[in-house]
């Protein structure tokens, strides 16, 4: 009898671990576990995903570049940028001359992103930061994107509100919604297509368009109502806020520093390490 209970226990534990770690990719175990799993798989990520450049260009790079077309130097924030899949296809578009900030909480994914985007390094900034707090002024970006990541965040709706906050009026939001069998394994983190659209409308976004994309994801395009606000390229000091006290920061050599002495280090690979703030007292 004891053996049956033991074997049953092991099977249930194995199934639970498979659900939590493989199917849900650590989503219910907190951002530390999610990030750890992405840190571990960062070097293999592109091989696992085997992105097809033509497909990326057709569904992401070209339509986003065209949507931003009339702006001379659009400024884009890619939340949970991973290995910079969006940046790579966008910068290959002939008509695109903007700047992109890629934010992610996995430092190792950002390391890969830096390596993969060397030809466009001048137009890119990567920030190591949790998406639940976007360290930017309101109404800043011409486009805010987040692909295949929202369901891994502890509070996806909060991240959506943050994304809408930093998007300028008239700006474009491009986001994925998990669908299909994958979504069934992530209750509370995924939404039916109708619910997701209504959440986007509540942000508020308008002109929402759902585009079938992959077996596991729909693409959703939307626009923030209104048409004012600063447009295009600005220096990082003008838009970056201290993640600890929300004060403006200034650039001094290898750091960004706010009036309260909180420092964001610019690492050797150029990544802004805002997830690890130090103060002048630490020196
Ligand atoms: C499936 S990958 C998607 C990466 C990229 N957007 C793409 O489409 O290839 C999910 C990404 O979300 C990031 N991520 C998960 N939770 C995060 C959080 N709380 N803040 C920022 N990034 C997060 C992971 O580190 C990982 O790079």
PDB file of C-alpha atoms and ligand atoms in Angstrom:
ATOM      1  CA  UNK A   1       0.000   0.000   0.000  1.00  0.00           C
ATOM      2  CA  UNK A   2       2.760   2.415   1.005  1.00  0.00           C
ATOM      3  CA  UNK A   3       4.401   1.836  -2.424  1.00  0.00           C
ATOM      4  CA  UNK A   4       1.241   2.758  -4.282  1.00  0.00           C
ATOM      5  CA  UNK A   5       0.926   5.992  -2.290  1.00  0.00           C
ATOM      6  CA  UNK A   6       4.618   6.752  -2.865  1.00  0.00           C
ATOM      7  CA  UNK A   7       4.437   6.136  -6.629  1.00  0.00           C
ATOM      8  CA  UNK A   8       1.219   8.143  -6.881  1.00  0.00           C
ATOM      9  CA  UNK A   9       2.901  10.996  -4.965  1.00  0.00           C
ATOM     10  CA  UNK A  10       5.904  10.959  -7.321  1.00  0.00           C
ATOM     11  CA  UNK A  11       3.647  10.945 -10.414  1.00  0.00           C
ATOM     12  CA  UNK A  12       1.573  13.876  -9.079  1.00  0.00           C
ATOM     13  CA  UNK A  13       4.711  15.820  -8.141  1.00  0.00           C
ATOM     14  CA  UNK A  14       6.245  15.123 -11.581  1.00  0.00           C
ATOM     15  CA  UNK A  15       3.052  16.293 -13.313  1.00  0.00           C
ATOM     16  CA  UNK A  16       2.934  19.438 -11.166  1.00  0.00           C
ATOM     17  CA  UNK A  17       6.576  20.253 -11.899  1.00  0.00           C
ATOM     18  CA  UNK A  18       6.004  19.646 -15.626  1.00  0.00           C
ATOM     19  CA  UNK A  19       3.026  22.015 -15.582  1.00  0.00           C
ATOM     20  CA  UNK A  20       4.740  24.717 -13.552  1.00  0.00           C
ATOM     21  CA  UNK A  21       8.204  24.629 -15.126  1.00  0.00           C
ATOM     22  CA  UNK A  22       7.601  23.486 -18.726  1.00  0.00           C
ATOM     23  CA  UNK A  23       4.038  24.417 -19.699  1.00  0.00           C
ATOM     24  CA  UNK A  24       3.730  27.589 -17.593  1.00  0.00           C
ATOM     25  CA  UNK A  25       7.477  28.400 -17.764  1.00  0.00           C
ATOM     26  CA  UNK A  26       7.573  29.306 -14.071  1.00  0.00           C
ATOM     27  CA  UNK A  27       4.834  31.961 -14.405  1.00  0.00           C
ATOM     28  CA  UNK A  28       3.124  31.046 -11.108  1.00  0.00           C
ATOM     29  CA  UNK A  29       6.400  30.710  -9.200  1.00  0.00           C
ATOM     30  CA  UNK A  30       7.304  34.393  -9.410  1.00  0.00           C
ATOM     31  CA  UNK A  31       9.466  36.556 -11.625  1.00  0.00           C
ATOM     32  CA  UNK A  32      12.667  35.193 -10.050  1.00  0.00           C
ATOM     33  CA  UNK A  33      11.925  31.668 -11.370  1.00  0.00           C
ATOM     34  CA  UNK A  34      10.725  32.956 -14.788  1.00  0.00           C
ATOM     35  CA  UNK A  35      13.895  34.976 -15.168  1.00  0.00           C
ATOM     36  CA  UNK A  36      16.110  32.124 -13.994  1.00  0.00           C
ATOM     37  CA  UNK A  37      14.600  29.816 -16.631  1.00  0.00           C
ATOM     38  CA  UNK A  38      15.237  32.443 -19.338  1.00  0.00           C
ATOM     39  CA  UNK A  39      18.754  33.067 -18.029  1.00  0.00           C
ATOM     40  CA  UNK A  40      19.450  29.333 -18.335  1.00  0.00           C
ATOM     41  CA  UNK A  41      18.030  29.041 -21.842  1.00  0.00           C
ATOM     42  CA  UNK A  42      19.195  32.411 -23.238  1.00  0.00           C
ATOM     43  CA  UNK A  43      21.965  31.005 -25.435  1.00  0.00           C
ATOM     44  CA  UNK A  44      19.630  28.405 -26.928  1.00  0.00           C
ATOM     45  CA  UNK A  45      16.560  30.660 -27.228  1.00  0.00           C
ATOM     46  CA  UNK A  46      16.957  31.609 -30.892  1.00  0.00           C
ATOM     47  CA  UNK A  47      17.732  28.016 -31.873  1.00  0.00           C
ATOM     48  CA  UNK A  48      14.666  26.749 -29.993  1.00  0.00           C
ATOM     49  CA  UNK A  49      12.407  29.382 -31.575  1.00  0.00           C
ATOM     50  CA  UNK A  50      14.071  29.137 -35.030  1.00  0.00           C
ATOM     51  CA  UNK A  51      12.622  32.468 -36.187  1.00  0.00           C
ATOM     52  CA  UNK A  52      12.069  32.635 -39.938  1.00  0.00           C
ATOM     53  CA  UNK A  53      13.354  36.065 -41.138  1.00  0.00           C
ATOM     54  CA  UNK A  54      10.750  36.283 -43.921  1.00  0.00           C
ATOM     55  CA  UNK A  55       7.912  35.506 -41.547  1.00  0.00           C
ATOM     56  CA  UNK A  56       9.267  37.976 -38.960  1.00  0.00           C
ATOM     57  CA  UNK A  57       9.487  40.688 -41.590  1.00  0.00           C
ATOM     58  CA  UNK A  58       6.031  39.994 -42.980  1.00  0.00           C
ATOM     59  CA  UNK A  59       4.171  39.967 -39.639  1.00  0.00           C
ATOM     60  CA  UNK A  60       6.294  42.287 -37.465  1.00  0.00           C
ATOM     61  CA  UNK A  61       9.028  44.354 -39.119  1.00  0.00           C
ATOM     62  CA  UNK A  62       7.242  45.635 -42.197  1.00  0.00           C
ATOM     63  CA  UNK A  63       3.794  46.393 -40.723  1.00  0.00           C
ATOM     64  CA  UNK A  64       5.293  48.158 -37.697  1.00  0.00           C
ATOM     65  CA  UNK A  65       7.701  50.155 -39.838  1.00  0.00           C
ATOM     66  CA  UNK A  66       4.843  51.130 -42.174  1.00  0.00           C
ATOM     67  CA  UNK A  67       2.575  52.087 -39.272  1.00  0.00           C
ATOM     68  CA  UNK A  68       5.312  54.432 -38.027  1.00  0.00           C
ATOM     69  CA  UNK A  69       6.162  55.514 -41.563  1.00  0.00           C
ATOM     70  CA  UNK A  70       5.298  59.198 -41.471  1.00  0.00           C
ATOM     71  CA  UNK A  71       7.477  59.847 -38.403  1.00  0.00           C
ATOM     72  CA  UNK A  72      11.092  60.709 -39.211  1.00  0.00           C
ATOM     73  CA  UNK A  73      12.737  59.150 -36.087  1.00  0.00           C
ATOM     74  CA  UNK A  74      10.212  57.103 -34.127  1.00  0.00           C
ATOM     75  CA  UNK A  75      11.017  56.026 -30.587  1.00  0.00           C
ATOM     76  CA  UNK A  76       9.952  52.495 -29.645  1.00  0.00           C
ATOM     77  CA  UNK A  77       9.879  50.583 -26.373  1.00  0.00           C
ATOM     78  CA  UNK A  78       9.971  46.778 -26.647  1.00  0.00           C
ATOM     79  CA  UNK A  79       8.918  45.322 -23.287  1.00  0.00           C
ATOM     80  CA  UNK A  80      10.353  41.841 -22.521  1.00  0.00           C
ATOM     81  CA  UNK A  81      12.568  42.195 -25.570  1.00  0.00           C
ATOM     82  CA  UNK A  82      14.319  38.842 -25.037  1.00  0.00           C
ATOM     83  CA  UNK A  83      17.073  38.394 -27.634  1.00  0.00           C
ATOM     84  CA  UNK A  84      15.841  41.461 -29.570  1.00  0.00           C
ATOM     85  CA  UNK A  85      13.755  39.588 -32.095  1.00  0.00           C
ATOM     86  CA  UNK A  86      11.628  42.685 -32.838  1.00  0.00           C
ATOM     87  CA  UNK A  87      14.615  45.045 -33.136  1.00  0.00           C
ATOM     88  CA  UNK A  88      16.323  42.716 -35.605  1.00  0.00           C
ATOM     89  CA  UNK A  89      13.435  42.638 -38.041  1.00  0.00           C
ATOM     90  CA  UNK A  90      12.561  46.330 -37.603  1.00  0.00           C
ATOM     91  CA  UNK A  91      16.075  47.635 -38.266  1.00  0.00           C
ATOM     92  CA  UNK A  92      16.214  45.590 -41.476  1.00  0.00           C
ATOM     93  CA  UNK A  93      13.330  47.617 -42.926  1.00  0.00           C
ATOM     94  CA  UNK A  94      14.687  50.096 -45.468  1.00  0.00           C
ATOM     95  CA  UNK A  95      12.377  52.912 -44.404  1.00  0.00           C
ATOM     96  CA  UNK A  96      12.977  52.610 -40.668  1.00  0.00           C
ATOM     97  CA  UNK A  97      15.356  55.127 -39.041  1.00  0.00           C
ATOM     98  CA  UNK A  98      14.127  55.195 -35.463  1.00  0.00           C
ATOM     99  CA  UNK A  99      15.473  54.227 -32.087  1.00  0.00           C
ATOM    100  CA  UNK A 100      14.437  51.279 -29.925  1.00  0.00           C
ATOM    101  CA  UNK A 101      14.739  50.678 -26.204  1.00  0.00           C
ATOM    102  CA  UNK A 102      14.565  46.979 -25.285  1.00  0.00           C
ATOM    103  CA  UNK A 103      13.691  46.136 -21.694  1.00  0.00           C
ATOM    104  CA  UNK A 104      13.907  42.704 -20.066  1.00  0.00           C
ATOM    105  CA  UNK A 105      14.370  41.205 -16.602  1.00  0.00           C
ATOM    106  CA  UNK A 106      16.662  38.397 -17.770  1.00  0.00           C
ATOM    107  CA  UNK A 107      20.206  39.752 -17.899  1.00  0.00           C
ATOM    108  CA  UNK A 108      21.390  36.785 -19.986  1.00  0.00           C
ATOM    109  CA  UNK A 109      18.678  37.341 -22.613  1.00  0.00           C
ATOM    110  CA  UNK A 110      19.881  40.952 -22.862  1.00  0.00           C
ATOM    111  CA  UNK A 111      23.469  39.753 -23.274  1.00  0.00           C
ATOM    112  CA  UNK A 112      22.327  37.769 -26.329  1.00  0.00           C
ATOM    113  CA  UNK A 113      20.295  40.751 -27.553  1.00  0.00           C
ATOM    114  CA  UNK A 114      23.400  42.957 -27.499  1.00  0.00           C
ATOM    115  CA  UNK A 115      25.404  40.372 -29.497  1.00  0.00           C
ATOM    116  CA  UNK A 116      22.660  39.915 -32.085  1.00  0.00           C
ATOM    117  CA  UNK A 117      22.119  43.627 -32.764  1.00  0.00           C
ATOM    118  CA  UNK A 118      25.694  44.915 -33.148  1.00  0.00           C
ATOM    119  CA  UNK A 119      25.072  46.459 -36.622  1.00  0.00           C
ATOM    120  CA  UNK A 120      22.421  48.760 -35.128  1.00  0.00           C
ATOM    121  CA  UNK A 121      24.056  49.406 -31.732  1.00  0.00           C
ATOM    122  CA  UNK A 122      23.880  53.205 -32.168  1.00  0.00           C
ATOM    123  CA  UNK A 123      20.100  53.085 -32.450  1.00  0.00           C
ATOM    124  CA  UNK A 124      19.511  50.707 -29.541  1.00  0.00           C
ATOM    125  CA  UNK A 125      19.486  50.843 -25.751  1.00  0.00           C
ATOM    126  CA  UNK A 126      18.899  47.790 -23.575  1.00  0.00           C
ATOM    127  CA  UNK A 127      17.636  48.068 -20.017  1.00  0.00           C
ATOM    128  CA  UNK A 128      17.703  45.353 -17.371  1.00  0.00           C
ATOM    129  CA  UNK A 129      14.436  46.061 -15.564  1.00  0.00           C
ATOM    130  CA  UNK A 130      11.198  44.434 -14.416  1.00  0.00           C
ATOM    131  CA  UNK A 131       8.312  45.285 -16.739  1.00  0.00           C
ATOM    132  CA  UNK A 132       5.938  45.967 -13.853  1.00  0.00           C
ATOM    133  CA  UNK A 133       7.600  49.351 -13.446  1.00  0.00           C
ATOM    134  CA  UNK A 134       8.596  51.079 -16.660  1.00  0.00           C
ATOM    135  CA  UNK A 135      11.106  53.806 -15.697  1.00  0.00           C
ATOM    136  CA  UNK A 136       9.938  56.393 -18.204  1.00  0.00           C
ATOM    137  CA  UNK A 137       7.915  59.588 -18.348  1.00  0.00           C
ATOM    138  CA  UNK A 138       4.226  59.343 -19.291  1.00  0.00           C
ATOM    139  CA  UNK A 139       3.365  59.731 -23.000  1.00  0.00           C
ATOM    140  CA  UNK A 140       6.889  59.078 -24.262  1.00  0.00           C
ATOM    141  CA  UNK A 141       6.994  56.419 -26.986  1.00  0.00           C
ATOM    142  CA  UNK A 142       5.642  56.383 -30.530  1.00  0.00           C
ATOM    143  CA  UNK A 143       5.146  52.626 -30.210  1.00  0.00           C
ATOM    144  CA  UNK A 144       5.194  50.200 -27.292  1.00  0.00           C
ATOM    145  CA  UNK A 145       5.422  46.481 -28.037  1.00  0.00           C
ATOM    146  CA  UNK A 146       5.417  43.262 -26.025  1.00  0.00           C
ATOM    147  CA  UNK A 147       5.616  39.900 -27.772  1.00  0.00           C
ATOM    148  CA  UNK A 148       5.047  36.470 -26.230  1.00  0.00           C
ATOM    149  CA  UNK A 149       5.665  37.646 -22.682  1.00  0.00           C
ATOM    150  CA  UNK A 150       2.650  39.167 -20.932  1.00  0.00           C
ATOM    151  CA  UNK A 151       1.444  35.826 -19.547  1.00  0.00           C
ATOM    152  CA  UNK A 152       4.743  35.338 -17.669  1.00  0.00           C
ATOM    153  CA  UNK A 153       4.323  38.541 -15.657  1.00  0.00           C
ATOM    154  CA  UNK A 154       2.879  38.309 -12.126  1.00  0.00           C
ATOM    155  CA  UNK A 155       0.240  40.972 -12.955  1.00  0.00           C
ATOM    156  CA  UNK A 156      -0.299  41.217 -16.746  1.00  0.00           C
ATOM    157  CA  UNK A 157      -3.001  43.902 -16.457  1.00  0.00           C
ATOM    158  CA  UNK A 158      -0.696  46.152 -14.461  1.00  0.00           C
ATOM    159  CA  UNK A 159       1.985  45.781 -17.157  1.00  0.00           C
ATOM    160  CA  UNK A 160      -0.612  46.665 -19.819  1.00  0.00           C
ATOM    161  CA  UNK A 161      -1.485  49.841 -17.883  1.00  0.00           C
ATOM    162  CA  UNK A 162       2.209  50.721 -17.604  1.00  0.00           C
ATOM    163  CA  UNK A 163       2.649  50.224 -21.353  1.00  0.00           C
ATOM    164  CA  UNK A 164      -0.356  52.463 -22.071  1.00  0.00           C
ATOM    165  CA  UNK A 165       0.974  55.099 -19.654  1.00  0.00           C
ATOM    166  CA  UNK A 166       4.322  55.494 -21.446  1.00  0.00           C
ATOM    167  CA  UNK A 167       2.744  55.357 -24.925  1.00  0.00           C
ATOM    168  CA  UNK A 168       2.111  58.826 -26.335  1.00  0.00           C
ATOM    169  CA  UNK A 169      -1.366  59.837 -27.557  1.00  0.00           C
ATOM    170  CA  UNK A 170      -1.665  58.640 -31.146  1.00  0.00           C
ATOM    171  CA  UNK A 171       1.056  56.026 -30.525  1.00  0.00           C
ATOM    172  CA  UNK A 172       0.806  52.361 -31.511  1.00  0.00           C
ATOM    173  CA  UNK A 173       0.646  49.374 -29.193  1.00  0.00           C
ATOM    174  CA  UNK A 174       1.549  45.950 -30.572  1.00  0.00           C
ATOM    175  CA  UNK A 175       1.004  43.058 -28.221  1.00  0.00           C
ATOM    176  CA  UNK A 176       0.390  39.313 -28.257  1.00  0.00           C
ATOM    177  CA  UNK A 177      -2.440  37.373 -26.640  1.00  0.00           C
ATOM    178  CA  UNK A 178      -1.817  33.724 -25.825  1.00  0.00           C
ATOM    179  CA  UNK A 179      -4.436  31.430 -27.326  1.00  0.00           C
ATOM    180  CA  UNK A 180      -4.842  27.724 -28.097  1.00  0.00           C
ATOM    181  CA  UNK A 181      -3.872  24.819 -25.866  1.00  0.00           C
ATOM    182  CA  UNK A 182      -0.980  26.773 -24.268  1.00  0.00           C
ATOM    183  CA  UNK A 183      -3.453  29.308 -22.850  1.00  0.00           C
ATOM    184  CA  UNK A 184      -5.493  26.583 -21.116  1.00  0.00           C
ATOM    185  CA  UNK A 185      -2.502  25.747 -18.926  1.00  0.00           C
ATOM    186  CA  UNK A 186      -2.143  29.333 -17.725  1.00  0.00           C
ATOM    187  CA  UNK A 187      -5.450  30.284 -16.046  1.00  0.00           C
ATOM    188  CA  UNK A 188      -5.487  33.821 -14.649  1.00  0.00           C
ATOM    189  CA  UNK A 189      -2.593  34.827 -16.918  1.00  0.00           C
ATOM    190  CA  UNK A 190      -4.286  34.491 -20.291  1.00  0.00           C
ATOM    191  CA  UNK A 191      -7.548  35.874 -21.633  1.00  0.00           C
ATOM    192  CA  UNK A 192     -10.136  34.867 -24.209  1.00  0.00           C
ATOM    193  CA  UNK A 193      -9.840  37.010 -27.365  1.00  0.00           C
ATOM    194  CA  UNK A 194     -12.968  38.997 -26.406  1.00  0.00           C
ATOM    195  CA  UNK A 195     -11.831  39.647 -22.835  1.00  0.00           C
ATOM    196  CA  UNK A 196      -8.376  40.715 -23.996  1.00  0.00           C
ATOM    197  CA  UNK A 197      -9.817  43.174 -26.506  1.00  0.00           C
ATOM    198  CA  UNK A 198     -12.097  44.658 -23.876  1.00  0.00           C
ATOM    199  CA  UNK A 199      -9.106  45.067 -21.516  1.00  0.00           C
ATOM    200  CA  UNK A 200      -7.268  46.934 -24.284  1.00  0.00           C
ATOM    201  CA  UNK A 201     -10.309  49.158 -24.892  1.00  0.00           C
ATOM    202  CA  UNK A 202     -10.379  49.982 -21.155  1.00  0.00           C
ATOM    203  CA  UNK A 203      -6.724  51.192 -21.160  1.00  0.00           C
ATOM    204  CA  UNK A 204      -7.986  53.009 -23.283  1.00  0.00           C
ATOM    205  CA  UNK A 205      -6.860  51.980 -26.755  1.00  0.00           C
ATOM    206  CA  UNK A 206      -8.836  52.489 -29.957  1.00  0.00           C
ATOM    207  CA  UNK A 207      -8.725  51.052 -33.481  1.00  0.00           C
ATOM    208  CA  UNK A 208      -7.961  47.618 -32.044  1.00  0.00           C
ATOM    209  CA  UNK A 209      -7.218  45.009 -34.685  1.00  0.00           C
ATOM    210  CA  UNK A 210      -6.679  41.287 -34.056  1.00  0.00           C
ATOM    211  CA  UNK A 211      -4.364  39.506 -36.441  1.00  0.00           C
ATOM    212  CA  UNK A 212      -4.118  35.702 -36.332  1.00  0.00           C
ATOM    213  CA  UNK A 213      -0.399  34.920 -36.094  1.00  0.00           C
ATOM    214  CA  UNK A 214       0.755  31.625 -34.610  1.00  0.00           C
ATOM    215  CA  UNK A 215      -0.936  28.562 -33.167  1.00  0.00           C
ATOM    216  CA  UNK A 216      -0.290  29.937 -29.667  1.00  0.00           C
ATOM    217  CA  UNK A 217      -0.574  33.698 -30.207  1.00  0.00           C
ATOM    218  CA  UNK A 218      -2.709  36.376 -31.813  1.00  0.00           C
ATOM    219  CA  UNK A 219      -1.151  39.744 -32.595  1.00  0.00           C
ATOM    220  CA  UNK A 220      -3.144  42.793 -31.465  1.00  0.00           C
ATOM    221  CA  UNK A 221      -2.645  46.312 -32.766  1.00  0.00           C
ATOM    222  CA  UNK A 222      -4.153  49.347 -31.078  1.00  0.00           C
ATOM    223  CA  UNK A 223      -3.736  53.097 -30.854  1.00  0.00           C
ATOM    224  CA  UNK A 224      -3.792  55.432 -27.847  1.00  0.00           C
ATOM    225  CA  UNK A 225      -6.518  58.060 -28.328  1.00  0.00           C
ATOM    226  CA  UNK A 226      -5.448  61.661 -28.943  1.00  0.00           C
ATOM    227  CA  UNK A 227      -2.710  63.070 -31.096  1.00  0.00           C
ATOM    228  CA  UNK A 228      -0.495  65.400 -29.061  1.00  0.00           C
ATOM    229  CA  UNK A 229       2.618  64.785 -26.981  1.00  0.00           C
ATOM    230  CA  UNK A 230       6.265  64.807 -28.003  1.00  0.00           C
ATOM    231  CA  UNK A 231       7.056  62.689 -31.025  1.00  0.00           C
ATOM    232  CA  UNK A 232      10.256  60.913 -32.057  1.00  0.00           C
ATOM    233  CA  UNK A 233      13.824  60.929 -30.886  1.00  0.00           C
ATOM    234  CA  UNK A 234      14.847  62.351 -27.510  1.00  0.00           C
ATOM    235  CA  UNK A 235      17.945  61.953 -25.358  1.00  0.00           C
ATOM    236  CA  UNK A 236      17.691  59.224 -22.720  1.00  0.00           C
ATOM    237  CA  UNK A 237      18.042  61.781 -19.872  1.00  0.00           C
ATOM    238  CA  UNK A 238      14.859  63.460 -21.067  1.00  0.00           C
ATOM    239  CA  UNK A 239      12.719  60.345 -20.682  1.00  0.00           C
ATOM    240  CA  UNK A 240      14.465  57.989 -18.219  1.00  0.00           C
ATOM    241  CA  UNK A 241      13.368  58.099 -14.563  1.00  0.00           C
ATOM    242  CA  UNK A 242      15.065  56.635 -11.503  1.00  0.00           C
ATOM    243  CA  UNK A 243      13.263  53.312 -10.806  1.00  0.00           C
ATOM    244  CA  UNK A 244      13.674  53.895  -7.068  1.00  0.00           C
ATOM    245  CA  UNK A 245      12.350  57.463  -6.619  1.00  0.00           C
ATOM    246  CA  UNK A 246      11.028  58.393 -10.112  1.00  0.00           C
ATOM    247  CA  UNK A 247      13.272  61.493 -10.249  1.00  0.00           C
ATOM    248  CA  UNK A 248      14.949  62.486 -13.503  1.00  0.00           C
ATOM    249  CA  UNK A 249      18.461  61.174 -14.072  1.00  0.00           C
ATOM    250  CA  UNK A 250      21.530  62.716 -15.621  1.00  0.00           C
ATOM    251  CA  UNK A 251      24.324  60.976 -17.503  1.00  0.00           C
ATOM    252  CA  UNK A 252      27.810  60.961 -15.947  1.00  0.00           C
ATOM    253  CA  UNK A 253      30.374  58.677 -17.584  1.00  0.00           C
ATOM    254  CA  UNK A 254      29.378  55.086 -16.906  1.00  0.00           C
ATOM    255  CA  UNK A 255      26.308  55.867 -14.809  1.00  0.00           C
ATOM    256  CA  UNK A 256      22.957  57.599 -14.821  1.00  0.00           C
ATOM    257  CA  UNK A 257      22.354  59.310 -11.473  1.00  0.00           C
ATOM    258  CA  UNK A 258      19.306  61.022  -9.938  1.00  0.00           C
ATOM    259  CA  UNK A 259      19.198  63.937  -7.462  1.00  0.00           C
ATOM    260  CA  UNK A 260      18.822  61.446  -4.579  1.00  0.00           C
ATOM    261  CA  UNK A 261      22.086  59.727  -5.451  1.00  0.00           C
ATOM    262  CA  UNK A 262      20.566  56.547  -6.923  1.00  0.00           C
ATOM    263  CA  UNK A 263      22.768  55.229  -9.701  1.00  0.00           C
ATOM    264  CA  UNK A 264      22.066  53.117 -12.750  1.00  0.00           C
ATOM    265  CA  UNK A 265      25.257  51.494 -13.978  1.00  0.00           C
ATOM    266  CA  UNK A 266      25.953  51.201 -17.687  1.00  0.00           C
ATOM    267  CA  UNK A 267      27.581  47.768 -17.886  1.00  0.00           C
ATOM    268  CA  UNK A 268      30.512  46.899 -20.141  1.00  0.00           C
ATOM    269  CA  UNK A 269      28.187  45.501 -22.797  1.00  0.00           C
ATOM    270  CA  UNK A 270      26.230  48.796 -22.750  1.00  0.00           C
ATOM    271  CA  UNK A 271      23.164  47.475 -20.870  1.00  0.00           C
ATOM    272  CA  UNK A 272      21.631  49.895 -18.336  1.00  0.00           C
ATOM    273  CA  UNK A 273      21.388  47.865 -15.133  1.00  0.00           C
ATOM    274  CA  UNK A 274      18.430  49.615 -13.564  1.00  0.00           C
ATOM    275  CA  UNK A 275      17.351  46.383 -11.810  1.00  0.00           C
ATOM    276  CA  UNK A 276      20.390  46.873  -9.580  1.00  0.00           C
ATOM    277  CA  UNK A 277      20.350  50.439  -8.276  1.00  0.00           C
ATOM    278  CA  UNK A 278      23.209  51.539  -6.051  1.00  0.00           C
ATOM    279  CA  UNK A 279      23.459  54.780  -4.077  1.00  0.00           C
ATOM    280  CA  UNK A 280      26.387  57.128  -3.612  1.00  0.00           C
ATOM    281  CA  UNK A 281      26.568  55.866   0.002  1.00  0.00           C
ATOM    282  CA  UNK A 282      27.419  52.353  -1.336  1.00  0.00           C
ATOM    283  CA  UNK A 283      30.676  53.657  -2.787  1.00  0.00           C
TER     284      UNK A 283
HETATM  285  C1  LIG B   1       9.101  34.088 -24.612  1.00  0.00           C
HETATM  286  S1  LIG B   1      10.260  35.360 -24.275  1.00  0.00           S
HETATM  287  C2  LIG B   1       9.788  36.560 -25.480  1.00  0.00           C
HETATM  288  C3  LIG B   1      10.952  37.426 -25.870  1.00  0.00           C
HETATM  289  C4  LIG B   1      10.708  38.311 -27.105  1.00  0.00           C
HETATM  290  N1  LIG B   1       9.675  39.293 -26.871  1.00  0.00           N
HETATM  291  C5  LIG B   1      10.371  37.453 -28.296  1.00  0.00           C
HETATM  292  O1  LIG B   1       9.249  37.561 -28.818  1.00  0.00           O
HETATM  293  O2  LIG B   1      11.230  36.659 -28.707  1.00  0.00           O
HETATM  294  C6  LIG B   1       9.652  36.086 -22.762  1.00  0.00           C
HETATM  295  C7  LIG B   1      10.566  37.173 -22.228  1.00  0.00           C
HETATM  296  O3  LIG B   1       9.883  37.831 -21.165  1.00  0.00           O
HETATM  297  C8  LIG B   1      10.861  38.214 -20.208  1.00  0.00           C
HETATM  298  N2  LIG B   1      10.200  38.502 -18.944  1.00  0.00           N
HETATM  299  C9  LIG B   1       9.467  37.647 -18.193  1.00  0.00           C
HETATM  300  N3  LIG B   1       9.015  38.267 -17.090  1.00  0.00           N
HETATM  301  C10 LIG B   1       9.474  39.554 -17.152  1.00  0.00           C
HETATM  302  C11 LIG B   1       9.322  40.697 -16.321  1.00  0.00           C
HETATM  303  N4  LIG B   1       8.616  40.651 -15.191  1.00  0.00           N
HETATM  304  N5  LIG B   1       9.907  41.838 -16.702  1.00  0.00           N
HETATM  305  C12 LIG B   1      10.620  41.923 -17.873  1.00  0.00           C
HETATM  306  N6  LIG B   1      10.797  40.874 -18.682  1.00  0.00           N
HETATM  307  C13 LIG B   1      10.224  39.693 -18.340  1.00  0.00           C
HETATM  308  C14 LIG B   1      11.790  37.005 -20.172  1.00  0.00           C
HETATM  309  O4  LIG B   1      13.020  37.303 -19.566  1.00  0.00           O
HETATM  310  C15 LIG B   1      11.889  36.668 -21.642  1.00  0.00           C
HETATM  311  O5  LIG B   1      12.963  37.330 -22.253  1.00  0.00           O
END
